[in-house]
Amino acid sequence: MKHCFLSSISLSPCIYIHNHSILSHTISPHPAMALLLLLLLTVMLPSSSFAQWPPSPGYWPSSRFRSMSFYQGYRNLWGYTHQRVDQDALTIWLDSTSGSGFKSVKPFRSGYFGASIKLQPGYTAGVITAFYLSNNEAHPGFHDEVDIEFLGTTFGKPYTLQTNVYIRGSGDGRIIGREMKFHLWFDPTQRFHHYAILWSPKEIIFLVDDVPIRRYPRKSADTFPLRPMWVYGSIWDASSWATEDGKYKADYRYQPFVARYTNFKAGGCSAYSPAWCRPVSASPFRSGGLSRQQYRAMRWVQSHHMVYNYCMDPKRDHSLTPECWR
């Protein structure tokens, strides 16, 4: 019910669940009649109500970049004893003594940054598994950040994928987050899936298996990160806020909490590239931007799987997020 309420942009998933409940509870003794009614519902309801996967985006940005091993692009940053590299896969874990994190060997001023990630099933409340861009070490107290974060969960509940953007210190004291959250259309603990951030001077696009799930356009220099950032990954204890606003904490009876990363991809203009370096694109157009087919896939994800949008939160002070109404 919570998912249906928060995803009220599209009521069709809720309608389908309701009708499915009717079928299963009132006409299950008559299979032929149940089948007939199900066929009628299929005609009456939009086809997207029964869809399990988003429409094809028609373009796959990850295919433009070669995979690299962990040590080709990254180094351990902290929690060295809680990190292991086996062949092409990196494993990091959190227990009661430490978590772990890694960082790219060079900063970028634009680019495509992706990794295939597999999460731990079961009780992971309070635990954050992250892949993100930041310049916090270069600008402490005044940094920029672009996040993909998996918010740990309790038994039987889905992971929440949170995307976020901080600009010039707004993540350091006067917190101004720009969160959009999703429940994915698959179980991220069953196998690896590819998560990526496309950052150009014009926009930031978050992608899951090459499907764009969010586009954050540059509407002004005040609301967009423009300074070079490094690429990071980490697993850590964020019990104070990560799971249902801190209601559920990390429980170290279930330790270690493990995350695996592989298929690292990074390409674009580093901070050391010449001025003429051209930002990479997430679309088949040389000018960049999303294609009509990519927009269709993104709209599907947002109408079926988005569970929070900061611009639609009535409790937020939107004078601090002018990009929501400009």
XYZ file of C-alpha atoms in Angstrom:
326
model
C 0.000 0.000 0.000
C 2.865 2.356 0.767
C 4.324 1.850 -2.681
C 0.965 2.508 -4.320
C 0.493 5.731 -2.321
C 3.909 7.130 -3.039
C 3.739 6.172 -6.672
C 0.413 7.881 -7.144
C 1.658 9.369 -10.412
C 0.390 6.095 -11.885
C -2.524 4.320 -10.244
C -2.434 1.297 -12.514
C -0.096 -0.852 -10.340
C -2.514 -0.384 -7.433
C -5.498 -1.286 -9.631
C -3.787 -4.436 -10.779
C -2.985 -5.536 -7.237
C -6.584 -4.900 -6.186
C -8.039 -6.852 -9.095
C -5.556 -9.668 -8.643
C -6.685 -9.902 -5.021
C -10.308 -10.153 -6.153
C -9.461 -12.947 -8.557
C -7.456 -14.929 -6.070
C -9.995 -14.666 -3.253
C -13.384 -14.815 -4.944
C -13.144 -16.920 -8.081
C -10.221 -19.251 -7.557
C -12.609 -22.291 -7.408
C -13.542 -21.589 -11.074
C -10.313 -21.529 -13.128
C -12.052 -21.015 -16.471
C -13.975 -17.988 -15.216
C -10.844 -16.613 -13.562
C -8.953 -16.894 -16.838
C -11.749 -15.152 -18.725
C -11.862 -12.262 -16.250
C -8.081 -11.957 -16.311
C -8.177 -11.667 -20.102
C -10.859 -8.987 -19.823
C -8.767 -7.062 -17.316
C -5.787 -7.296 -19.651
C -7.829 -5.551 -22.345
C -9.368 -2.983 -20.012
C -6.248 -1.926 -18.117
C -3.196 -0.258 -19.679
C -0.604 -2.780 -20.795
C 1.988 -1.126 -18.552
C -0.013 -2.315 -15.530
C 1.216 -5.836 -16.179
C 4.720 -4.896 -17.301
C 7.555 -6.162 -15.162
C 10.452 -4.444 -16.917
C 10.797 -0.952 -18.349
C 10.534 -0.350 -22.081
C 13.797 -0.667 -23.963
C 15.771 2.591 -23.901
C 17.004 1.794 -27.409
C 20.538 2.904 -26.567
C 23.135 1.461 -24.198
C 25.742 4.002 -23.020
C 27.718 1.370 -21.086
C 28.601 -0.341 -24.374
C 30.736 2.673 -25.309
C 33.204 2.061 -22.496
C 35.567 -0.806 -21.855
C 35.444 -2.628 -18.569
C 38.514 -2.271 -16.414
C 39.843 -4.079 -13.388
C 39.637 -2.437 -9.992
C 43.319 -1.490 -9.818
C 43.259 0.110 -13.268
C 41.132 2.934 -11.952
C 40.813 2.745 -8.164
C 42.652 2.386 -4.875
C 41.578 1.556 -1.354
C 40.686 4.664 0.651
C 39.851 3.234 4.063
C 39.078 -0.091 5.712
C 41.865 -1.918 3.896
C 41.306 -5.094 5.941
C 37.656 -5.112 4.859
C 38.350 -5.191 1.138
C 39.321 -8.051 -1.177
C 39.930 -8.243 -4.939
C 39.312 -11.633 -6.599
C 39.963 -11.719 -10.340
C 37.867 -8.822 -11.651
C 35.534 -8.436 -8.650
C 35.946 -6.270 -5.562
C 34.340 -7.326 -2.294
C 33.955 -4.861 0.574
C 32.234 -5.459 3.879
C 31.074 -3.873 7.091
C 31.255 -5.444 10.525
C 31.287 -4.066 14.053
C 34.927 -2.963 13.677
C 34.933 -1.166 10.322
C 33.474 -0.621 6.895
C 35.452 0.052 3.731
C 35.753 2.504 0.856
C 37.649 3.098 -2.374
C 38.457 6.060 -4.601
C 39.426 6.677 -8.233
C 43.052 7.455 -8.925
C 42.177 10.685 -10.727
C 39.470 13.346 -10.610
C 37.121 14.106 -13.499
C 35.307 17.197 -14.653
C 32.750 15.179 -16.646
C 32.210 11.600 -17.744
C 30.468 8.248 -17.497
C 31.068 6.266 -14.302
C 29.584 2.828 -13.771
C 29.964 -0.421 -11.882
C 28.035 -3.661 -11.653
C 27.002 -4.233 -8.043
C 25.474 -7.129 -6.136
C 23.981 -6.539 -2.693
C 23.572 -8.762 0.335
C 20.124 -10.288 0.985
C 18.405 -10.468 4.346
C 18.589 -7.947 7.167
C 20.778 -4.994 6.131
C 18.988 -2.136 7.910
C 21.187 0.867 8.635
C 23.814 -0.174 6.092
C 24.646 2.017 3.087
C 26.270 0.606 -0.037
C 27.317 3.514 -2.261
C 28.799 4.456 -5.627
C 29.194 8.203 -6.051
C 31.126 11.289 -7.166
C 32.525 13.778 -4.657
C 35.193 16.414 -4.044
C 34.826 16.415 -0.282
C 38.541 15.821 0.310
C 39.475 18.756 -1.921
C 36.780 21.088 -0.543
C 35.923 19.993 3.016
C 32.875 21.814 4.294
C 32.121 23.168 0.821
C 31.888 20.121 -1.412
C 29.821 18.758 -4.300
C 28.473 15.218 -4.510
C 26.406 13.006 -6.819
C 25.183 9.805 -5.165
C 23.874 6.366 -5.928
C 23.129 4.817 -2.542
C 21.427 1.582 -1.578
C 19.576 2.006 1.701
C 19.648 -1.186 3.741
C 16.396 -2.913 4.579
C 14.660 -5.397 6.846
C 13.445 -8.904 6.096
C 10.872 -9.069 3.331
C 11.185 -5.442 2.235
C 12.935 -4.201 -0.920
C 16.122 -2.190 -1.041
C 15.670 1.496 -1.780
C 17.970 3.015 -4.367
C 18.523 6.677 -3.515
C 19.938 9.199 -5.956
C 21.079 12.536 -4.614
C 22.877 15.736 -5.609
C 24.699 18.121 -3.253
C 26.120 21.432 -4.413
C 28.897 23.491 -2.801
C 28.688 22.537 0.815
C 25.002 21.806 1.063
C 25.833 18.331 2.304
C 28.034 19.570 5.121
C 25.961 21.487 7.612
C 23.053 23.197 5.998
C 21.927 20.026 4.320
C 20.034 20.550 1.086
C 19.591 17.128 -0.429
C 17.958 16.524 -3.770
C 16.826 12.965 -3.246
C 14.856 10.772 -5.588
C 14.264 7.219 -4.381
C 13.248 4.059 -6.200
C 12.236 0.476 -5.522
C 13.815 -1.398 -8.392
C 11.985 -3.699 -10.813
C 14.307 -6.575 -9.876
C 15.970 -8.023 -6.790
C 19.467 -6.461 -6.601
C 20.700 -9.285 -4.356
C 20.214 -12.047 -6.928
C 22.797 -11.019 -9.507
C 24.961 -8.130 -10.655
C 23.272 -5.108 -12.232
C 24.994 -2.082 -13.741
C 24.556 1.317 -12.076
C 25.987 4.475 -13.583
C 26.201 8.248 -13.388
C 26.556 10.323 -16.555
C 27.807 13.801 -15.648
C 28.190 16.479 -18.299
C 28.239 20.282 -18.086
C 24.556 20.238 -19.097
C 22.998 17.428 -17.076
C 23.387 14.485 -14.733
C 21.713 11.218 -15.706
C 21.395 8.224 -13.395
C 21.149 4.843 -15.144
C 20.326 1.285 -14.084
C 21.221 -1.389 -16.636
C 21.393 1.468 -19.182
C 17.833 2.564 -18.403
C 17.796 6.243 -17.381
C 15.898 6.585 -14.103
C 16.548 10.262 -13.400
C 17.730 13.328 -15.273
C 18.994 16.342 -13.320
C 19.478 19.231 -15.789
C 21.680 22.252 -15.235
C 19.268 25.137 -14.754
C 21.767 27.496 -13.157
C 25.367 27.498 -11.952
C 24.039 27.726 -8.386
C 22.199 24.428 -8.577
C 24.693 22.282 -10.502
C 28.081 20.747 -9.566
C 30.824 21.967 -11.897
C 34.096 21.397 -10.013
C 36.165 18.229 -10.593
C 35.141 15.167 -8.584
C 36.584 11.739 -7.823
C 34.652 8.465 -8.056
C 34.054 6.591 -4.786
C 32.456 3.447 -3.464
C 31.837 2.440 0.131
C 29.895 0.405 2.659
C 29.225 1.942 6.067
C 26.881 2.211 9.033
C 24.290 4.977 8.646
C 21.867 3.692 11.273
C 20.782 7.196 12.246
C 18.886 7.722 8.966
C 19.314 5.017 6.330
C 16.325 2.721 6.926
C 12.912 4.323 7.396
C 14.513 7.487 8.789
C 16.531 5.564 11.361
C 13.711 3.431 12.714
C 15.725 0.265 12.051
C 19.427 0.137 12.971
C 22.323 -2.020 11.843
C 22.178 -5.339 13.708
C 25.623 -6.887 13.920
C 24.208 -10.307 14.650
C 23.947 -10.459 10.846
C 27.499 -9.299 10.136
C 29.441 -9.120 7.945
C 27.413 -6.995 5.521
C 28.911 -7.573 2.099
C 28.792 -5.753 -1.247
C 30.448 -6.852 -4.474
C 31.508 -4.608 -7.370
C 32.747 -5.587 -10.823
C 32.668 -4.399 -14.460
C 34.077 -0.984 -13.562
C 33.735 1.634 -16.287
C 34.936 5.214 -16.310
C 35.491 7.530 -19.230
C 35.365 11.211 -19.933
C 37.360 14.335 -19.280
C 39.664 14.127 -16.310
C 40.713 17.223 -14.430
C 43.995 17.003 -16.354
C 42.459 16.696 -19.844
C 42.930 19.538 -22.341
C 40.223 22.169 -22.547
C 38.963 20.790 -25.849
C 38.040 17.403 -24.307
C 34.454 16.676 -25.343
C 32.012 15.391 -22.685
C 30.582 11.937 -23.361
C 26.906 11.510 -24.210
C 24.188 9.190 -22.897
C 22.301 9.310 -26.178
C 22.873 8.503 -29.852
C 22.931 12.247 -30.544
C 26.289 13.997 -30.741
C 24.752 16.972 -29.017
C 23.846 14.816 -26.015
C 20.566 14.586 -24.181
C 18.141 11.691 -24.037
C 16.319 10.250 -27.010
C 12.532 9.969 -27.119
C 12.814 6.245 -26.421
C 15.061 6.865 -23.402
C 12.592 9.420 -22.045
C 9.807 6.854 -22.429
C 11.761 4.298 -20.409
C 12.573 6.892 -17.736
C 8.945 7.948 -17.424
C 7.951 4.300 -16.984
C 10.438 3.840 -14.142
C 9.398 7.043 -12.416
C 5.671 6.307 -12.660
C 5.986 2.673 -11.534
C 8.987 2.556 -9.200
C 9.772 6.006 -7.817
C 8.843 6.209 -4.129
C 10.128 9.698 -3.255
C 10.791 12.938 -5.128
C 12.162 15.891 -3.158
C 10.439 18.362 -5.475
C 7.053 16.883 -4.541
C 7.650 16.783 -0.780
C 5.351 19.345 0.908
C 7.554 19.346 4.008
C 10.530 20.715 2.100
C 11.445 24.402 1.844
C 11.515 24.708 -1.923
C 13.025 28.178 -1.840
C 16.242 26.217 -1.238
C 15.715 24.069 -4.333
C 14.795 26.571 -7.070
C 15.464 23.998 -9.788
C 12.146 22.389 -8.807
C 10.105 25.305 -10.119
C 12.324 27.116 -12.610
